[in-house]
Structures are given as structure tokens and as C-alpha cells.
CSV table of C-alpha atoms and ligand atoms in Angstrom, one decimal:
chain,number,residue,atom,x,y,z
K,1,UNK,CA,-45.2,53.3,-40.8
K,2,UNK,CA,-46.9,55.7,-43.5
K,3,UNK,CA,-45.2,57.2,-46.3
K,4,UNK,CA,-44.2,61.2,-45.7
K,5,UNK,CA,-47.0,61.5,-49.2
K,6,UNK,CA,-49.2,59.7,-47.4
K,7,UNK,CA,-49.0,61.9,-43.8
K,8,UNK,CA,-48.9,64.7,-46.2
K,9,UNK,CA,-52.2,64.1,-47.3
K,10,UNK,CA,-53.7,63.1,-44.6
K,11,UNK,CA,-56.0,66.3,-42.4
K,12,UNK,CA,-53.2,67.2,-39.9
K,13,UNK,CA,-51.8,70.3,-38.3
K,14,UNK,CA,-48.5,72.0,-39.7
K,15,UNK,CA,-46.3,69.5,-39.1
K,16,UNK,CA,-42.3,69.7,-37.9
K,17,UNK,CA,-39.3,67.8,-39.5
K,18,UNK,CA,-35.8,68.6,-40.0
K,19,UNK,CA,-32.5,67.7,-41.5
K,20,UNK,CA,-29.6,66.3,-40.0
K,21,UNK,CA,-26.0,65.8,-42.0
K,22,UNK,CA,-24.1,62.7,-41.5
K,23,UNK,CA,-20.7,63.4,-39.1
K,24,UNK,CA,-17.9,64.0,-41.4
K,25,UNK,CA,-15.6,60.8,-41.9
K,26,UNK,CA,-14.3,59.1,-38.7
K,27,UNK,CA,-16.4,61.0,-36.3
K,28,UNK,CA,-18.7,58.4,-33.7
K,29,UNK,CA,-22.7,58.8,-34.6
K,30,UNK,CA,-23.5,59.3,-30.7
K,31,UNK,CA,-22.8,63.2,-31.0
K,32,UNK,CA,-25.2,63.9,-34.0
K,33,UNK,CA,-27.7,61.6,-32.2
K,34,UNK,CA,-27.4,63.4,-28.4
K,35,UNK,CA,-28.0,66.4,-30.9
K,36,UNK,CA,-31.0,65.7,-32.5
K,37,UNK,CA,-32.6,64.4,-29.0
K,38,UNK,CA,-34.0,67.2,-27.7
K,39,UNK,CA,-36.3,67.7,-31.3
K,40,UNK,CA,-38.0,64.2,-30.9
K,41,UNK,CA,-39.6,65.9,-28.0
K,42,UNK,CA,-41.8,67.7,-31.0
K,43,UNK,CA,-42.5,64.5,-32.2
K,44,UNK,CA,-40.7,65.4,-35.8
K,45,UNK,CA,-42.9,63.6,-38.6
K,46,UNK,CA,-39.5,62.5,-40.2
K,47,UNK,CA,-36.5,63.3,-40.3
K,48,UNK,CA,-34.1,64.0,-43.8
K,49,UNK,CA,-30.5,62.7,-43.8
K,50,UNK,CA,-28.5,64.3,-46.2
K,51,UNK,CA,-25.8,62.3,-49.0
K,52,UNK,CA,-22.7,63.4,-49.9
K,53,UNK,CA,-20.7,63.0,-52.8
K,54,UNK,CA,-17.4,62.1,-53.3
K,55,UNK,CA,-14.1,64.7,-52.6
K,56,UNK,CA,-11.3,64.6,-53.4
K,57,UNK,CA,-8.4,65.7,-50.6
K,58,UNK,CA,-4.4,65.9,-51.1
K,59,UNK,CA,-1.9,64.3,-48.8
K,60,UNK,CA,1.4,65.8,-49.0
K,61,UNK,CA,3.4,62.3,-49.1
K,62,UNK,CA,6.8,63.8,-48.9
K,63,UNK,CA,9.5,65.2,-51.5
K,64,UNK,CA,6.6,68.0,-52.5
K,65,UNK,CA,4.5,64.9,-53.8
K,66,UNK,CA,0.8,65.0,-52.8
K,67,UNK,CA,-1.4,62.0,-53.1
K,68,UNK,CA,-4.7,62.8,-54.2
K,69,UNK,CA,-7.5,60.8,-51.9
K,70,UNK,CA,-11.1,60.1,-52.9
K,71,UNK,CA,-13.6,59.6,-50.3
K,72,UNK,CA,-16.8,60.7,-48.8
K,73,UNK,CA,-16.5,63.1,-46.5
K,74,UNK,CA,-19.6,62.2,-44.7
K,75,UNK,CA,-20.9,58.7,-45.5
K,76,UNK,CA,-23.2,56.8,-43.7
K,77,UNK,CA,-26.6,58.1,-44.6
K,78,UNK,CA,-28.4,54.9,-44.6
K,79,UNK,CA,-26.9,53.6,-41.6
K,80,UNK,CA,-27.8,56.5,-39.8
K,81,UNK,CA,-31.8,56.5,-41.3
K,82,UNK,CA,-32.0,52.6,-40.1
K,83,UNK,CA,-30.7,53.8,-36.5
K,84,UNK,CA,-33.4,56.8,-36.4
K,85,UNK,CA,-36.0,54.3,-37.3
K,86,UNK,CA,-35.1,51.5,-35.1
K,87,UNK,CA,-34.2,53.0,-32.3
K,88,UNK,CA,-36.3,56.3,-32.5
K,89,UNK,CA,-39.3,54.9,-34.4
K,90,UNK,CA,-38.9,58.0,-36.4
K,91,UNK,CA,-39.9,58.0,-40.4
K,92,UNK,CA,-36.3,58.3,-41.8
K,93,UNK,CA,-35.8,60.3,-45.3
K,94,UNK,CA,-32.8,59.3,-46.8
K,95,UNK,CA,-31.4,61.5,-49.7
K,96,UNK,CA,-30.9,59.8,-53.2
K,97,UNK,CA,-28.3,62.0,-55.2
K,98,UNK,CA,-27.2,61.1,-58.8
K,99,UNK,CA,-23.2,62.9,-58.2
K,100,UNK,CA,-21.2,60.0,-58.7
K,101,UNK,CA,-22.9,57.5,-58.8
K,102,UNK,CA,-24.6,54.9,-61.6
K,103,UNK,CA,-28.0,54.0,-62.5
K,104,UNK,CA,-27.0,50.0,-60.8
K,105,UNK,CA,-25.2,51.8,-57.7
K,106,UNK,CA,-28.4,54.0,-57.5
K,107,UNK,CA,-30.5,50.3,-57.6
K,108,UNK,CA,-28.0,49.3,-54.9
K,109,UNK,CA,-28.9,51.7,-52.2
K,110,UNK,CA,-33.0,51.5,-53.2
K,111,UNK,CA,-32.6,47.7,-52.8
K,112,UNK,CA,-30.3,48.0,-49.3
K,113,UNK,CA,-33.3,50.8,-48.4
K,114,UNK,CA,-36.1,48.5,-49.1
K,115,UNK,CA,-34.6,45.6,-47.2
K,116,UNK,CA,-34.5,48.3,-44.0
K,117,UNK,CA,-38.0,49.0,-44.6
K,118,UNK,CA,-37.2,52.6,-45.4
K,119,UNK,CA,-39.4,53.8,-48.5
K,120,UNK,CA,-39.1,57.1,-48.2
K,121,UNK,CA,-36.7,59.4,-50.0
K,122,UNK,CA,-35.5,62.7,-51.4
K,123,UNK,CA,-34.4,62.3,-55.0
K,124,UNK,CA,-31.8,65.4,-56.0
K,125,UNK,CA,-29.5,65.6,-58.6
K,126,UNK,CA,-26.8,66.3,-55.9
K,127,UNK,CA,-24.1,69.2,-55.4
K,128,UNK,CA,-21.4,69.7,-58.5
K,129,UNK,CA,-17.9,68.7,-57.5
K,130,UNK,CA,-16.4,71.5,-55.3
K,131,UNK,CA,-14.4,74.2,-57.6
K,132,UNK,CA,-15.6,72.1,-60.7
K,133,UNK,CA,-17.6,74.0,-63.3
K,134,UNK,CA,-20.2,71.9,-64.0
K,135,UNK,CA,-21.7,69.1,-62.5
K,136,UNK,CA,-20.8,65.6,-63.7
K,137,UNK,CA,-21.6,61.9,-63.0
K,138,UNK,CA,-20.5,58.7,-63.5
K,139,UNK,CA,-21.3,57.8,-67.6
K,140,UNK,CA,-24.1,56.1,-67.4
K,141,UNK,CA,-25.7,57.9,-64.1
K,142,UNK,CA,-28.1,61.3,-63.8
K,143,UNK,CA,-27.8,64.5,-64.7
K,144,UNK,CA,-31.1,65.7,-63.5
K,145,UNK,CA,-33.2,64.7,-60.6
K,146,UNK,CA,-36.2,64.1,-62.8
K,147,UNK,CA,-34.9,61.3,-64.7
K,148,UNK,CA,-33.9,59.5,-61.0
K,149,UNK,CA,-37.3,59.9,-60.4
K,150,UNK,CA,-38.2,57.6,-63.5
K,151,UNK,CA,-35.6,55.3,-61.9
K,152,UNK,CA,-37.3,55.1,-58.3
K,153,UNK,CA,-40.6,54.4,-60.1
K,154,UNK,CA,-39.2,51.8,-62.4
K,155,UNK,CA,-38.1,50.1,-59.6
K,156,UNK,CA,-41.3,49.9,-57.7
K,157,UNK,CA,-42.5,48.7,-61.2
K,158,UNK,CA,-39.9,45.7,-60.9
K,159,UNK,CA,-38.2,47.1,-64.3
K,160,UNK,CA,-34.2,47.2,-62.7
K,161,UNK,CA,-31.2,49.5,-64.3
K,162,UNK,CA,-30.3,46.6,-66.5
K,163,UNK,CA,-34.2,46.4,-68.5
K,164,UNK,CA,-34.6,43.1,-66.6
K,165,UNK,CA,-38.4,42.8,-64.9
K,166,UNK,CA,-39.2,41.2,-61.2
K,167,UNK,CA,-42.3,41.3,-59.6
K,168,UNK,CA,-43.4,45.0,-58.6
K,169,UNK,CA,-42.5,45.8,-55.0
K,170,UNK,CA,-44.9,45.2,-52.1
K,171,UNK,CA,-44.2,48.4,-50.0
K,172,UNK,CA,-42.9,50.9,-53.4
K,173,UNK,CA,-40.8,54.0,-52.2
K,174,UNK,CA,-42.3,57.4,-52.6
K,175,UNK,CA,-40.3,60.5,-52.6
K,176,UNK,CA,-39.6,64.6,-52.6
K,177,UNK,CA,-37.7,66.5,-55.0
K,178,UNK,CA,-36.3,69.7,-54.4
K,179,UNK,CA,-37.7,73.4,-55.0
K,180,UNK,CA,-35.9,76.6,-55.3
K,181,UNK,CA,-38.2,80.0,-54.1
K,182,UNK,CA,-35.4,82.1,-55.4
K,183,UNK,CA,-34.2,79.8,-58.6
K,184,UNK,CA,-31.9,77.5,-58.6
K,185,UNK,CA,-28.0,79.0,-59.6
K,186,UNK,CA,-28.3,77.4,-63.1
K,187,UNK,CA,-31.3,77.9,-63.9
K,188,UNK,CA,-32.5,80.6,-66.8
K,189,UNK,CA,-35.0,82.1,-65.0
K,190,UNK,CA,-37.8,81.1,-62.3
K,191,UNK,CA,-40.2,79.7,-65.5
K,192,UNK,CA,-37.7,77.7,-67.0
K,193,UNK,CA,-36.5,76.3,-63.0
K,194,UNK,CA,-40.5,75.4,-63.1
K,195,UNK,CA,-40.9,73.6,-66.1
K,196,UNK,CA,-38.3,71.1,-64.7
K,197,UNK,CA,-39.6,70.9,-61.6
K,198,UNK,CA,-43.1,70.0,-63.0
K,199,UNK,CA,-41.1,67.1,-64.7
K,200,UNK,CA,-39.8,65.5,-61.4
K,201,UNK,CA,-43.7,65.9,-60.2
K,202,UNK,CA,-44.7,64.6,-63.4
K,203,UNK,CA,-42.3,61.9,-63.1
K,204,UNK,CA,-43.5,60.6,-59.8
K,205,UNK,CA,-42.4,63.3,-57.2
K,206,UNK,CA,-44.9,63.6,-54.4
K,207,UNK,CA,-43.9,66.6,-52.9
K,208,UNK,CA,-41.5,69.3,-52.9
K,209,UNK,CA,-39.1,70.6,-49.9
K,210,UNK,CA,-37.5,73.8,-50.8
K,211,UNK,CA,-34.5,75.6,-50.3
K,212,UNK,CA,-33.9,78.0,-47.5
K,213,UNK,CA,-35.6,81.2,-47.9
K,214,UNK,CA,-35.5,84.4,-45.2
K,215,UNK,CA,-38.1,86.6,-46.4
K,216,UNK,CA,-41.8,84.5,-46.6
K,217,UNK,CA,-42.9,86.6,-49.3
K,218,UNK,CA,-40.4,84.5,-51.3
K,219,UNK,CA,-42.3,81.5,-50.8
K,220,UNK,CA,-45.4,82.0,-51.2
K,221,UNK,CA,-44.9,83.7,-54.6
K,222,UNK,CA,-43.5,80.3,-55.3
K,223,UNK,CA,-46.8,78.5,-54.5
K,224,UNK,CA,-48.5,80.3,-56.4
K,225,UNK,CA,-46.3,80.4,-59.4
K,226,UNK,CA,-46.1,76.6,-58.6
K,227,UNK,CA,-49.9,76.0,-58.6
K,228,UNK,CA,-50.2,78.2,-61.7
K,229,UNK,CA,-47.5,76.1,-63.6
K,230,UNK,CA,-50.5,73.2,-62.7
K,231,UNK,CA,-48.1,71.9,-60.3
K,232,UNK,CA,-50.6,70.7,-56.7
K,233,UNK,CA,-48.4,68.7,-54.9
K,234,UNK,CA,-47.9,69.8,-51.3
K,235,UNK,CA,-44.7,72.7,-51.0
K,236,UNK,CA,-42.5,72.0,-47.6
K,237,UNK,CA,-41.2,75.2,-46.5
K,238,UNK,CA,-37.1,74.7,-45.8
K,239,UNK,CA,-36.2,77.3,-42.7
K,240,UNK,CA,-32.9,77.5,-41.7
K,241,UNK,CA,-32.0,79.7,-38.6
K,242,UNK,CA,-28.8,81.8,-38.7
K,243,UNK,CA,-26.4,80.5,-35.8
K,244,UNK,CA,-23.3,82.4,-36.8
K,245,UNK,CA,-21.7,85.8,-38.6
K,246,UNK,CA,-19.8,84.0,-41.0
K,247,UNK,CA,-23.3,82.4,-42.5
K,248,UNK,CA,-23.8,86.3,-43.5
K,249,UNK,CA,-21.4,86.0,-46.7
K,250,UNK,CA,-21.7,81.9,-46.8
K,251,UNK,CA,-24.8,81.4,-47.3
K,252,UNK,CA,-26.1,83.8,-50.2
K,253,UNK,CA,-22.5,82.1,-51.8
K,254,UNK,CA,-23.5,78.5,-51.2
K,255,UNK,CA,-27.1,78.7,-51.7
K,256,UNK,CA,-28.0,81.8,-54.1
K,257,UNK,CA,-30.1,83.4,-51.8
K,258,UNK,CA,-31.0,87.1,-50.9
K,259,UNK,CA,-31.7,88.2,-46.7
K,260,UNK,CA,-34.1,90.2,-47.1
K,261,UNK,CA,-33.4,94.7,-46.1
K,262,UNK,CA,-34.5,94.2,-42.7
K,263,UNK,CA,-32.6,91.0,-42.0
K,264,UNK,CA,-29.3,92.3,-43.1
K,265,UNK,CA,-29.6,95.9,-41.5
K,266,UNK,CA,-30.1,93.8,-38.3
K,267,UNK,CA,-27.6,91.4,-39.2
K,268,UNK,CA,-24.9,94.4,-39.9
K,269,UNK,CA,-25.2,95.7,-36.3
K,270,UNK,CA,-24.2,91.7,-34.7
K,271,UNK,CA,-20.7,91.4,-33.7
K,272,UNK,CA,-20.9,88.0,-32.1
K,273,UNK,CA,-22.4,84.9,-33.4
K,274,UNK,CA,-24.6,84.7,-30.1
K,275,UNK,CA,-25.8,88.0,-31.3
K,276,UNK,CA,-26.8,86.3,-34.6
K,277,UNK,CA,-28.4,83.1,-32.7
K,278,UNK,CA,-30.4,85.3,-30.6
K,279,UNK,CA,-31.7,87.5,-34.0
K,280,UNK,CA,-31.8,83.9,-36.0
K,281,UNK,CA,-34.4,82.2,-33.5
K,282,UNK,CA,-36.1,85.8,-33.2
K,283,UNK,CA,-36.3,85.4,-37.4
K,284,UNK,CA,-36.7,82.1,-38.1
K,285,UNK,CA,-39.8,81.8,-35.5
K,286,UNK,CA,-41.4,85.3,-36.8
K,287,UNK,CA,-41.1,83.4,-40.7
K,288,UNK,CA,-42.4,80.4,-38.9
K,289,UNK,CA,-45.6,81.3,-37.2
K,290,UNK,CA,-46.2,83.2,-40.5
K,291,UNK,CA,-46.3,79.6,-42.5
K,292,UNK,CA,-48.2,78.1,-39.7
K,293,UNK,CA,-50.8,80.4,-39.5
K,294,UNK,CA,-50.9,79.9,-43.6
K,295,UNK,CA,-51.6,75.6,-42.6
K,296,UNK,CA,-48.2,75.0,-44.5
K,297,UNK,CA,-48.2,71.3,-44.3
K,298,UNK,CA,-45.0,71.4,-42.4
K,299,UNK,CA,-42.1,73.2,-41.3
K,300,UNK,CA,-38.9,71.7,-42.3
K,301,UNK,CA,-35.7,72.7,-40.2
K,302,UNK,CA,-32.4,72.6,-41.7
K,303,UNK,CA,-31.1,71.8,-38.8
K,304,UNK,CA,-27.4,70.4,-38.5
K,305,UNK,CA,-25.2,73.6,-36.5
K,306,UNK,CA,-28.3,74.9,-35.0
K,307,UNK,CA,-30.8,71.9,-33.2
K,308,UNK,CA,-30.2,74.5,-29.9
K,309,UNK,CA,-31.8,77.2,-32.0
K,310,UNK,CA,-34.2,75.3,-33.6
K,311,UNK,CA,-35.5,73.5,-30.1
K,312,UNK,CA,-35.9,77.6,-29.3
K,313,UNK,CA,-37.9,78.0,-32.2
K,314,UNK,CA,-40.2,74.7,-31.9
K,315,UNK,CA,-41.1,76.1,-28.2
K,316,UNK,CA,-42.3,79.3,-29.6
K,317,UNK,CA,-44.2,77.3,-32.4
K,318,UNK,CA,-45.4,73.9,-31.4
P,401,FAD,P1,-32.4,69.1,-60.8
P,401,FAD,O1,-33.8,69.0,-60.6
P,401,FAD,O2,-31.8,68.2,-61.7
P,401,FAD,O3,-32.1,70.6,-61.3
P,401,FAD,C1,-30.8,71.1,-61.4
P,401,FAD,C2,-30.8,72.2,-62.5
P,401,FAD,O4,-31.0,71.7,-63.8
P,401,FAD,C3,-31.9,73.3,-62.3
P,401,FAD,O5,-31.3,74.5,-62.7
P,401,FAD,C4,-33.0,72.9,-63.3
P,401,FAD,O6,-33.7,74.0,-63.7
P,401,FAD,C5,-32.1,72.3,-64.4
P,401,FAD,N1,-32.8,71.2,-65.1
P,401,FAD,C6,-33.5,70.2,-64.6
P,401,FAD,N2,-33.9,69.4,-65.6
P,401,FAD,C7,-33.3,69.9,-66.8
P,401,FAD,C8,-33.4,69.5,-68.1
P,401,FAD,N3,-34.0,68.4,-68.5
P,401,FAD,N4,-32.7,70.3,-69.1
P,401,FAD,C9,-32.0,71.4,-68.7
P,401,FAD,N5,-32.0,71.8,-67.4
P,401,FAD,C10,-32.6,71.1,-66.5
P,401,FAD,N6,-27.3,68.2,-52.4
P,401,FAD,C11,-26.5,67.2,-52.0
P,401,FAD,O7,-25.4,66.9,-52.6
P,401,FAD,N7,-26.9,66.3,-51.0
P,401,FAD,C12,-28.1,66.5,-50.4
P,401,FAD,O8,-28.4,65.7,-49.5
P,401,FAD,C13,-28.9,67.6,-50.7
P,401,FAD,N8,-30.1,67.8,-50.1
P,401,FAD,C14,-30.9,68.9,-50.5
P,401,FAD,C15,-32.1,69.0,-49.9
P,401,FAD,C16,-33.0,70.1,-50.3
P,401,FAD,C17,-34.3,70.3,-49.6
P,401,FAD,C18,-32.5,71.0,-51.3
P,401,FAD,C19,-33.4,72.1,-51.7
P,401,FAD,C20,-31.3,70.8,-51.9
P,401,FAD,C21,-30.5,69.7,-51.5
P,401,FAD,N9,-29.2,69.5,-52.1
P,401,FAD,C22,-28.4,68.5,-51.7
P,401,FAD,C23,-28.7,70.4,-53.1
P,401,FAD,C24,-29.1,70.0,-54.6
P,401,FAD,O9,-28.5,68.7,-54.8
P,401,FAD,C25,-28.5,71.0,-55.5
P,401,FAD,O10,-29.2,72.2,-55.4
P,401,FAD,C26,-28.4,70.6,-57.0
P,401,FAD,O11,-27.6,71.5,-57.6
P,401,FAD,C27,-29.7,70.5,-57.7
P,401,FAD,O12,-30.4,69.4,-57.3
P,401,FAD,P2,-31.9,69.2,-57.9
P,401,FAD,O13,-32.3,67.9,-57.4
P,401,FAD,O14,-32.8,70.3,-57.7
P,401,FAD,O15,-31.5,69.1,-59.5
């Protein structure tokens, strides 16, 4: 199986690929999986699998006592790539985040990865803790993708967290980092968001998936800006389509992102989320066949919530 860098550079057509979240704690697999069935029909060229970090939850334990409970609320992303690739023969990308975790626990999950077969990954600094200020990590873990980048390629080097030295590896990983079209929250500005960015590519990032954007104009200004900060690796468009009315406030809060005039007149008149579906397929494939026609090297679907709107989509684009 090739490495996503690899089918990136090869001559092919815009290609489709989406990302799935793992079920949240204590949920069976077999749902997510009958979800994302009717997309291998498009024959995705992989498939993302997001990583959570770890929340903490309170258990009221009686007497107005609460117990405060740490766990991941969706784990299971490396289980759930071996299970796409084995069963589905699909290439599985696995997200690498630093939240919580060490520089040995990072070497953990590479090793457990590379013992799957599964070289591909996305490398992200990761989400802050919910309500906390800033984001924080375990001491001697990340605090920016870019230097988890210089981790992952140590580690195909043979040089492990510790400063010991094996043998380079045979099949070394390769991996994305992620873009932002509109900045990302903490960011200065866009120049100073690019000047990191061209540090994860620097560091050994072969490619770039961004974050949802609504309005196209957004991302290609980004290419551009991207190419002119001398960064050339290939710039994976991230589509999400709108499924629902509360996404209208949630997601410009979640993900700092504008909808552009015309979206959010249209959105103002929807007063049911099939309303929104309807006018999110009706977007997202307008934005998409836009990017085709531009040869985008592929279309990446976020697609957990919405694989029946995103099926609708791929119809009208594949
Ligand atoms: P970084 O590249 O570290 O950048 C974070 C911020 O720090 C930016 O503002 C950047 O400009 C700044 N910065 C970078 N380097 C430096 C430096 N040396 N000095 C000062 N400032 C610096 N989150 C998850 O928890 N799990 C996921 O699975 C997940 N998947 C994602 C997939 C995609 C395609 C995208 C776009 C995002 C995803 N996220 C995920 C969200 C992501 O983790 C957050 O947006 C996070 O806040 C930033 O991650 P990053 O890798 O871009 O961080």
C-alpha cells in the first residue's frame, strides 16, 4: 500500500477522502462502520481517524461529593485504522496529537502503528483542554505540531525519545499537518500562522489538510499565500457540509470560521435541520466542483454526522 505523499504525487484525478471520529466511550464500532459503507463505494484514497485527548467528567458520588473521572471520551483510533485496512483494504490515517501525551507514549503508538503496517499519519498539536485557557501537555511532551514532526522523522531515523539509535525503519511513516485558510484562533495573524506552518513542512510534513472553509475564495488565497511563503507541498481542501441549525452558532465558535454573506442569508431563512442538509449538500457540492475543476489533489470530507450528505455530494462529484 503507497503512502498518502506518495498517491499525492503521483498524476491522478482529484481524489476523495474523508474523516471519521471514533464512537464515544462504550459505544460498539459496527455503527460508525455501517456509516462509512456507503463512501467506499467512491473508492476513498484514505480515510483520517481522528484522536482525542483526555476529559475530565464529574460523578456526583453522594453527600454533594463528585468524583472527578479522567478518560477518553473517544479512544480507539488505532484499532479502528487496523479494522479499515484489514477489512476494507483502505489506506488508514491515523491522527498523532501531542495533548497529553509524552514524547515515549508518542513512540508507543508509532511503534504499535508500524507493527499494523500503518505508516501514514496526521501530526497535530491537538485541541486545548475544554474550558482551559491554554493548551497544555504532559512535561516532557509537545507544544507544537512541528516539533512532533521532528519526532516522527527521528524515529524513521532509528533515533527513539530516549537519544538511543536502532536501525532506521524499513517502511518510515510519512505524514500531514494541519492548515488553517482563515488562521488558526491563536495565531497573530495569517503570516505569522505561515511561518509555523512552513516549519512542520520544513520539519518533514508532506502535505497539508486544512480546516473547513465555506467560501473557496478563502482557500485559494491560502495557496497562494502558501506557495508565496515557498511552501509547495500539495494543500488538501477540508469540506465539511452543514447537517444541522445548531452548526450555525457552533461551528464559527469551535472552529474560528466565517460563512460567507450568501451562506448565512440562506442559512437565516432554514428552520429545520433538513432544510440545512438540503442547502449543505447544495453548498458543499457547488464549493466542491469548484476545487475539482481547479485539479485540487483531493477533496477531503469531514464527514462524521453527515456520511448521508456527503454520499449526496460524491454523486454529484465523482
Ligand atoms: P500547531 O501547528 O502547533 O499550531 C498551533 C498554534 O501555535 C498556531 O496558532 C501556530 O501559529 C502556533 N505556533 C506553532 N508553532 C509555534 C511556535 N514555535 N511558536 C509560537 N507559536 C507557534 N484536534 C484533535 O484534538 N484531534 C484531531 O484528531 C484533530 N484533527 C484535526 C484535523 C485537521 C485537518 C485539522 C485542520 C485540525 C485538527 N484538529 C484535531 C485540531 C487541531 O489539533 C487544533 O486546531 C490545534 O489547536 C492546533 O493544531 P496544529 O497541529 O495546527 O498546531
Amino acid at each position: 500500500m503507497d503512502s498518502v505523499a506518495s498517491f499525492l504525487a503521483s498524476d491522478h484525478p482529484t481524489a476523495f477522502s474523508f474523516e471519521i471520529l471514533p464512537p464515544i466511550r462504550g459505544n460498539s464500532i459496527d455503527k460508525t462502520l455501517d456509516s462509512i459503507k456507503p463512501l467506499l463505494e467512491f473508492n476513498p484514497a484514505y480515510v483520517n481517524i481522528t484522536t482525542h485527548r483526555t476529559e475530565v467528567s464529574y460523578t456526583h458520588v453522594g453527600g454533594g461529593t463528585y468524583r472527578a473521572i479522567s478518560a477518553q471520551k473517544r479512544p480507539g483510533t488505532v484499532a479502528i485504522a487496523a479494522v479499515l485496512k484489514e477489512r476494507f483494504g483502505i489506506r488508514p490515517v491515523p491522527h498523532i496529537i501531542c495533548g497529553d501525551y509524552g514524547r515515549r507514549e508518542i513512540e508507543d503508538q508509532l511503534i504499535d502503528l508500524s507493527y499494523l503496517g500503518i505508516t501514514d499519519v496526521l501530526a497535530l498539536r491537538g485541541d486545548r483542554e475544554r474550558n482551559a485557557a491554554s493548551f497544555s501537555t504532559s512535561p516532557d511532551g509537545h507544544i507544537h505540531a512541528s516539533t512532533l514532526a521532528r519526532q516522527i522523522v527521528e524515529f524513521n531515523e532509528g533515533i527513539m525519545a530516549d537519544g538511543s539509535c536502532n536501525s532506521p525503519l524499513a517502511h518510515p511513516f510519512s505524514f500531514g499537518v494541519a492548515g488553517y485558510p482563515e488562521k488558526h484562533e491563536e495565531a497573530m495573524n495569517l503570516d505569522s500562522d505561515l511561518i509555523h506552518l512552513k516549519t512542520k513542512v520544513d520539519n518533514g510534513a508532506s502535505y497539508i489538510v486544512t480546516q473547513m472553509f465555506f467560501d473557496n475564495k478563502k482557500y485559494f488565497d491560502f495557496v497562494e499565500r502558501c506557495r508565496a511563503a515557498g511552501i509547495d507541498v500539495p494543500i488538501i481542501p477540508g469540506i465539511k457540509p452543514l447537517t444541522s441549525l445548531r452548526q450555525m452558532s457552533l461551528l464559527p465558535r469551535i472552529f474560528h470560521i466565517d460563512f460567507p454573506t450568501e451562506l448565512s442569508r440562506e442559512l437565516m431563512r432554514c428552520t429545520t435541520d433538513d432544510e440545512v442538509r438540503a442547502l449543505g449538500v447544495e453548498w458543499a457540492t457547488a464549493q466542491a466542483k469548484e476545487l475539482k475543476s481547479n485539479n485540487v489533489p483531493s477533496i477531503h470530507f469531514y464527514a462524521m454526522h453527515a456520511t448521508r450528505s456527503v454520499v449526496d455530494i460524491a454523486k454529484n462529484i465523482y
